[in-house]
CSV table of C-alpha atoms in Angstrom, one decimal:
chain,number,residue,atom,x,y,z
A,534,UNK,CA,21.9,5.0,-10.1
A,535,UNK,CA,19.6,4.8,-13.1
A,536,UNK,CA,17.4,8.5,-14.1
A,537,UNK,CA,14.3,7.5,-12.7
A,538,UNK,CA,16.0,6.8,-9.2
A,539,UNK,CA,17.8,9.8,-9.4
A,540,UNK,CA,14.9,12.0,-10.5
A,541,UNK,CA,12.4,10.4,-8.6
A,542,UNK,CA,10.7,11.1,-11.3
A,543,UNK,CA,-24.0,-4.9,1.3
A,544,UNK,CA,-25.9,-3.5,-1.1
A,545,UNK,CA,-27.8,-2.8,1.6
A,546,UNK,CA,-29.4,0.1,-0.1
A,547,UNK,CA,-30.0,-1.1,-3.4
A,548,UNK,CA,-32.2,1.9,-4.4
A,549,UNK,CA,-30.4,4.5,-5.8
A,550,UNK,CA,-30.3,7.7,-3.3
A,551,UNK,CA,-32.8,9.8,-3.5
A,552,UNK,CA,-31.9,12.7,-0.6
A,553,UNK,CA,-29.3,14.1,-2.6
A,554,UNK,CA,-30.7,17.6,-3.1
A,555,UNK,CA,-28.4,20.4,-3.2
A,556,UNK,CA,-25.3,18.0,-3.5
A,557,UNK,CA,-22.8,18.3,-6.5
A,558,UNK,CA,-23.0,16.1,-9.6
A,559,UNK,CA,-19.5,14.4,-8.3
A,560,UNK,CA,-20.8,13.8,-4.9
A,561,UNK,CA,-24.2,12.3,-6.1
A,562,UNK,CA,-22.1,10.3,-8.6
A,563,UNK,CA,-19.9,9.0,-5.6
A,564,UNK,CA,-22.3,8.7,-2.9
A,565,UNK,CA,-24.4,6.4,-5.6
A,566,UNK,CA,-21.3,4.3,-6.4
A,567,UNK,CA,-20.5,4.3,-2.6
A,568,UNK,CA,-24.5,2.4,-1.6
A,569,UNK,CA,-24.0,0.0,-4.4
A,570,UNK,CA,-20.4,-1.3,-4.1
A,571,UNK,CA,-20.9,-4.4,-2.6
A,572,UNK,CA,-17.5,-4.1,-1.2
A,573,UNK,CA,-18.0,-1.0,0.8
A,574,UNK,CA,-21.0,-3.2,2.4
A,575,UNK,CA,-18.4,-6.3,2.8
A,576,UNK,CA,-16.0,-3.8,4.5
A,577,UNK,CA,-18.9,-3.0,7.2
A,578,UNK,CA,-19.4,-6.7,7.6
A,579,UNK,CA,-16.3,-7.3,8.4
A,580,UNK,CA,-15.0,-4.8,10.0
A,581,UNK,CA,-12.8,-3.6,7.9
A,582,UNK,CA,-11.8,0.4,7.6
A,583,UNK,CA,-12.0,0.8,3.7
A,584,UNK,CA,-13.0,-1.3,0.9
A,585,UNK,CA,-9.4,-1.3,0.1
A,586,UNK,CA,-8.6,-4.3,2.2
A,587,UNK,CA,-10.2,-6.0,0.1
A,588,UNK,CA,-7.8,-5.4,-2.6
A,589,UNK,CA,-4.9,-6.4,-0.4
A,590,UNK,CA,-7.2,-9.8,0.5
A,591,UNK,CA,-6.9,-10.8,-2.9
A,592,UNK,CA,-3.5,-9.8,-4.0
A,593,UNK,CA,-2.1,-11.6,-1.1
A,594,UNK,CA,-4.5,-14.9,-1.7
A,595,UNK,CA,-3.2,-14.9,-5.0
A,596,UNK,CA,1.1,-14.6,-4.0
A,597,UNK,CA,0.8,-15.2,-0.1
A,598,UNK,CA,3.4,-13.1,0.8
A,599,UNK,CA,1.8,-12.1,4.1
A,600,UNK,CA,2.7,-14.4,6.7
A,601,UNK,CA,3.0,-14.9,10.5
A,602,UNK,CA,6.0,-13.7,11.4
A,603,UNK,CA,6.9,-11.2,8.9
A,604,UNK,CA,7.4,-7.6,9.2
A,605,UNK,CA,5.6,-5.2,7.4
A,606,UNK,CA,5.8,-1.4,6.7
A,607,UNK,CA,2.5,-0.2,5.6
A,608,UNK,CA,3.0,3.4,3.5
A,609,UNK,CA,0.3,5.4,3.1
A,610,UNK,CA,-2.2,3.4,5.5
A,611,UNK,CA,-4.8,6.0,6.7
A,612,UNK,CA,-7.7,4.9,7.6
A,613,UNK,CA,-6.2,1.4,8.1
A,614,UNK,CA,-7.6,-1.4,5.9
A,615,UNK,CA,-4.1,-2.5,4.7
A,616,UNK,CA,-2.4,-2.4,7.8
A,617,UNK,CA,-5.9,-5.0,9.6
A,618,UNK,CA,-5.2,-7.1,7.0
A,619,UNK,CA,-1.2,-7.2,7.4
A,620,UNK,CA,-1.7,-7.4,11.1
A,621,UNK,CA,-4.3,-10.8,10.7
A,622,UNK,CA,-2.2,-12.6,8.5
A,623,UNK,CA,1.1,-11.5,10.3
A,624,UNK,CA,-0.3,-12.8,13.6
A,625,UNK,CA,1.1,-9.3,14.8
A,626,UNK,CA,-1.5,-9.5,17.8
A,627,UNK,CA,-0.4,-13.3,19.0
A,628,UNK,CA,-3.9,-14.4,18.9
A,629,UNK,CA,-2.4,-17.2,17.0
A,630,UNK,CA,-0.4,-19.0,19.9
A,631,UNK,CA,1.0,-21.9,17.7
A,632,UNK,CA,2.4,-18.9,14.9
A,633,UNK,CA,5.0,-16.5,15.0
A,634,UNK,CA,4.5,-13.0,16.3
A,635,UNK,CA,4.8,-10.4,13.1
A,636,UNK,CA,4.8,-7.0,13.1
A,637,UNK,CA,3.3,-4.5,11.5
A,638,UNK,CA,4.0,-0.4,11.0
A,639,UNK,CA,1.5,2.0,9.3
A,640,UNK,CA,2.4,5.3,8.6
A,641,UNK,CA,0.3,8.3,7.2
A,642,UNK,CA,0.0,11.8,6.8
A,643,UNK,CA,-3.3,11.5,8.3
A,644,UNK,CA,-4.3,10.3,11.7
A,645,UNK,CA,-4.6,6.7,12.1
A,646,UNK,CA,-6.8,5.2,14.9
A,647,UNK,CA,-5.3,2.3,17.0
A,648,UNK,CA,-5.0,-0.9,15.4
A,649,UNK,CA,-4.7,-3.5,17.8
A,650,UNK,CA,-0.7,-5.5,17.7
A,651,UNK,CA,0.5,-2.4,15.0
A,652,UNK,CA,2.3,0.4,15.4
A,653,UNK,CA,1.0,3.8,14.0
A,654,UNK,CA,3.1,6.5,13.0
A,655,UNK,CA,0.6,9.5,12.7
A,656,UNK,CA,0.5,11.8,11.4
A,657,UNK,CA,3.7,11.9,9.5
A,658,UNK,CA,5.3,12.3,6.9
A,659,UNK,CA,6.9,9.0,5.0
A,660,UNK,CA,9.5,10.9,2.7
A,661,UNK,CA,10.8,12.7,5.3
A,662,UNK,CA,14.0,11.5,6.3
A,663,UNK,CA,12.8,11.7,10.3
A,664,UNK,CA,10.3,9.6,9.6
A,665,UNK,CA,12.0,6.5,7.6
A,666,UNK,CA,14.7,6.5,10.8
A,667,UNK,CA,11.6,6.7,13.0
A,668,UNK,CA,10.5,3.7,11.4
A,669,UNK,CA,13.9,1.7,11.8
A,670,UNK,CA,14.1,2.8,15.4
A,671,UNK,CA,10.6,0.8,15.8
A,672,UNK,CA,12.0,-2.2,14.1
A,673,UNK,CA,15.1,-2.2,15.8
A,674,UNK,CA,17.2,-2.5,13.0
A,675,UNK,CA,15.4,-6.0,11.7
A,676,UNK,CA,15.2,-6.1,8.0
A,677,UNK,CA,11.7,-5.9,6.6
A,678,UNK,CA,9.8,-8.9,4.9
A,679,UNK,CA,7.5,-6.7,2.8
A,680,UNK,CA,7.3,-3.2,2.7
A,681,UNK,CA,3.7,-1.8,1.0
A,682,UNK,CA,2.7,1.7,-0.8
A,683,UNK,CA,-0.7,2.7,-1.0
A,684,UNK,CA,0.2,6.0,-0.7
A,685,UNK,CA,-1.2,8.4,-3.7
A,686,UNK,CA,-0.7,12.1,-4.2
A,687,UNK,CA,-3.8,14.8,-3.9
A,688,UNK,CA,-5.1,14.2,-7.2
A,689,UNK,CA,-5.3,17.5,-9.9
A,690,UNK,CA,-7.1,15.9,-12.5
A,691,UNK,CA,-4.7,16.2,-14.9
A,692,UNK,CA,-3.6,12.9,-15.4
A,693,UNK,CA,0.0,13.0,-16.8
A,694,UNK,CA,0.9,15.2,-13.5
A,695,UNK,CA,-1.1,12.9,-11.1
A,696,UNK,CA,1.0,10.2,-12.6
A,697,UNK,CA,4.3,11.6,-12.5
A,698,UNK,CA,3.2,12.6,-8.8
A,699,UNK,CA,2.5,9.0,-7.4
A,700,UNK,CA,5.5,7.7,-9.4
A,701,UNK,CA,7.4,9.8,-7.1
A,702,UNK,CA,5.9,8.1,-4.3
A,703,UNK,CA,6.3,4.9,-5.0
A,704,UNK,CA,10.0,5.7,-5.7
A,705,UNK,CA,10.7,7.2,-2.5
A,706,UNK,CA,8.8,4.1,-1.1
A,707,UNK,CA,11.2,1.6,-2.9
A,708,UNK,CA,14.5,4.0,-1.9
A,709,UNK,CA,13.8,3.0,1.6
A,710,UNK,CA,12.9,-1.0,0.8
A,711,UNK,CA,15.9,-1.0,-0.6
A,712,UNK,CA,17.3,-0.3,3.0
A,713,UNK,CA,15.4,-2.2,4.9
A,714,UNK,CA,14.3,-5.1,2.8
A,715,UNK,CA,16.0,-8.8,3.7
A,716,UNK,CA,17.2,-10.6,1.0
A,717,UNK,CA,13.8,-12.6,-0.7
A,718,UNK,CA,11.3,-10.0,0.9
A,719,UNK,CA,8.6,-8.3,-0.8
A,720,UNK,CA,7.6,-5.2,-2.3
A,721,UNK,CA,4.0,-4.4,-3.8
A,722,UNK,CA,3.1,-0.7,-4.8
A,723,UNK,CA,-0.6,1.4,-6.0
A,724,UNK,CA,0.6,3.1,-9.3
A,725,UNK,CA,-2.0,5.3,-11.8
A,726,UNK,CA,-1.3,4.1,-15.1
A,727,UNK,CA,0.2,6.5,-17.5
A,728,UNK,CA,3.8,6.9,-19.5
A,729,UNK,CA,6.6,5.9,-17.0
A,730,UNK,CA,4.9,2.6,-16.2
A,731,UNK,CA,7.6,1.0,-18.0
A,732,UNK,CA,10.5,3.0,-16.9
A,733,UNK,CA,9.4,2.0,-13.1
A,734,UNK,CA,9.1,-1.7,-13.9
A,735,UNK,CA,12.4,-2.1,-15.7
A,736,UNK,CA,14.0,0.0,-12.5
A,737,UNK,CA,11.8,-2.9,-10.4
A,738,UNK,CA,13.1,-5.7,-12.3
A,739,UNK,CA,16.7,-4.6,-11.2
A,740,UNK,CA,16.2,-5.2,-7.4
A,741,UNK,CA,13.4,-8.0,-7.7
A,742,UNK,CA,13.5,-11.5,-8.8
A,743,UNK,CA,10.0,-11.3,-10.5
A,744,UNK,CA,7.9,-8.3,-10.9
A,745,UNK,CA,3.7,-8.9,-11.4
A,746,UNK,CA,1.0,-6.2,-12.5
A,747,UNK,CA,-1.9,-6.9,-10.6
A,748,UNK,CA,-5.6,-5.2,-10.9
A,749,UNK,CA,-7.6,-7.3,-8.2
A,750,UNK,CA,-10.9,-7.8,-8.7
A,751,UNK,CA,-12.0,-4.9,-5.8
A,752,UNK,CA,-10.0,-1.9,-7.6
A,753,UNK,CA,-12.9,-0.5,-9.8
A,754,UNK,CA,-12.8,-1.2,-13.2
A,755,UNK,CA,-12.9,2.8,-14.4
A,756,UNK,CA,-9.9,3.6,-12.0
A,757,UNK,CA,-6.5,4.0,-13.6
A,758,UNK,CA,-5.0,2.0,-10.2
A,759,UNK,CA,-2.8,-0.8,-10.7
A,760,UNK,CA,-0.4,-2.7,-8.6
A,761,UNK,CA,3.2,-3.6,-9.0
A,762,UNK,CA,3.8,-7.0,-6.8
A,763,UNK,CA,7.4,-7.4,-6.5
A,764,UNK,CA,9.3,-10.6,-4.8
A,765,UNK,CA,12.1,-12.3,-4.5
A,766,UNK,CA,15.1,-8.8,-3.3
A,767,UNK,CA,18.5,-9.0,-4.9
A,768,UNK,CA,19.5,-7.0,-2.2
A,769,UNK,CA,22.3,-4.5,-3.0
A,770,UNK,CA,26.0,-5.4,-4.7
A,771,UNK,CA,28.6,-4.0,-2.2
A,772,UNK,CA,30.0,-0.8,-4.4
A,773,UNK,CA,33.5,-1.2,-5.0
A,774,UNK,CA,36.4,0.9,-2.9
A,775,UNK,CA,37.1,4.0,-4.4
């Protein structure tokens, strides 16, 4: 096993807000940022939880890798943007009569609010050990057609840390694709940019057919967040008797 598996290493308000008194810089800065994202005003329009669907919307429009049928583990999903989009595309309500059926699982450390045709595993805890063979149990052993991480660490502010802190994430998140995964499915993965960016992609590159870096056009341009698209599983090589 290679070192870093094994270390783990609507303008609706187009003003700018004026009723911010007593509020921090940061928050005044955000709540700003927040009235003018024409994305946070999409999400509202179409009822989306977070502007972050949007960002799965465009990955998957450009690789369609969500489809009817499939099933999908969604890491990290709280409040639930990623795991409505899976769940449309997947058909994983059979609103669709003439598709297939998908399904999709969400899991956060944070409570997650129903989702119609999903099933919501919160909160827990997705590196615990419990919780990946809570998530199999769900599936009933069927192998997974793409498993997503959106998952990201309480950030510090010190970037280097924050860095080698969601690279553990999306580690443990490959770990158990590697389990689960069929052969051909699909893995796709929120970094923060930073040293070991190649070190994860040449450890991606060893399990996938072809590995993308994708920035859709709803991540902010001043955020370090990237995506690692991976498709096509190797699946594993049988280890020899010892």
């Amino acid at each position: 096993m290679s070192k870093i598996l094994r270390n783990t290493c609507r303008t609706l308000f187009k003003e700018t807000p004026t009723n911010l008194k007593g509020r921090k810089k940061s928050s005044q800065e955000w709540l700003t940022r927040q009235l003018k994202d024409p994305y946070v005003e999409k999400s509202r329009l179409e009822n989306y939880r977070s502007r972050s669907a949007f960002k799965l919307i465009e990955i998957d429009d450009k690789f369609k890798f969500l489809r009817p049928g499939n099933i999908i583990i969604d890491c990290g999903a709280s409040p639930g943007g990623w795991t409505q989009v899976a769940a449309q595309r997947c058909n994983a309500d059979g609103k669709d009569t003439n598709s297939d059926i998908g399904t999709v699982v969400g899991i956060d450390l944070i409570r997650i609010h129903p989702i119609p045709g999903t099933i919501l595993l919160s909160p827990m805890d997705f590196t615990k050990v419990s919780t990946q063979e809570k998530i199999q149990q769900c599936l009933n052993g069927k192998p997974v057609d793409v498993l997503m991480s959106d998952m990201a660490p309480n950030a510090t502010g010190v970037a280097v840390l924050d860095h080698e802190r969601i690279i553990d994430l999306v580690v443990q998140a490959l770990r158990f694709a590697l389990q689960v995964s069929r052969p051909g499915g699909s893995f796709l993965a929120k970094i923060w940019n930073g040293a070991q960016m190649q070190n994860l992609m040449n450890e991606l590159e060893r399990f996938y057919q072809t590995v993308h870096i994708v920035k859709p056009p709803a991540s902010r341009k001043d955020s370090a967040e990237i995506y690692f698209y991976c498709q096509g599983f190797k699946g594993l090589k049988a280890r020899p008797s010892q």
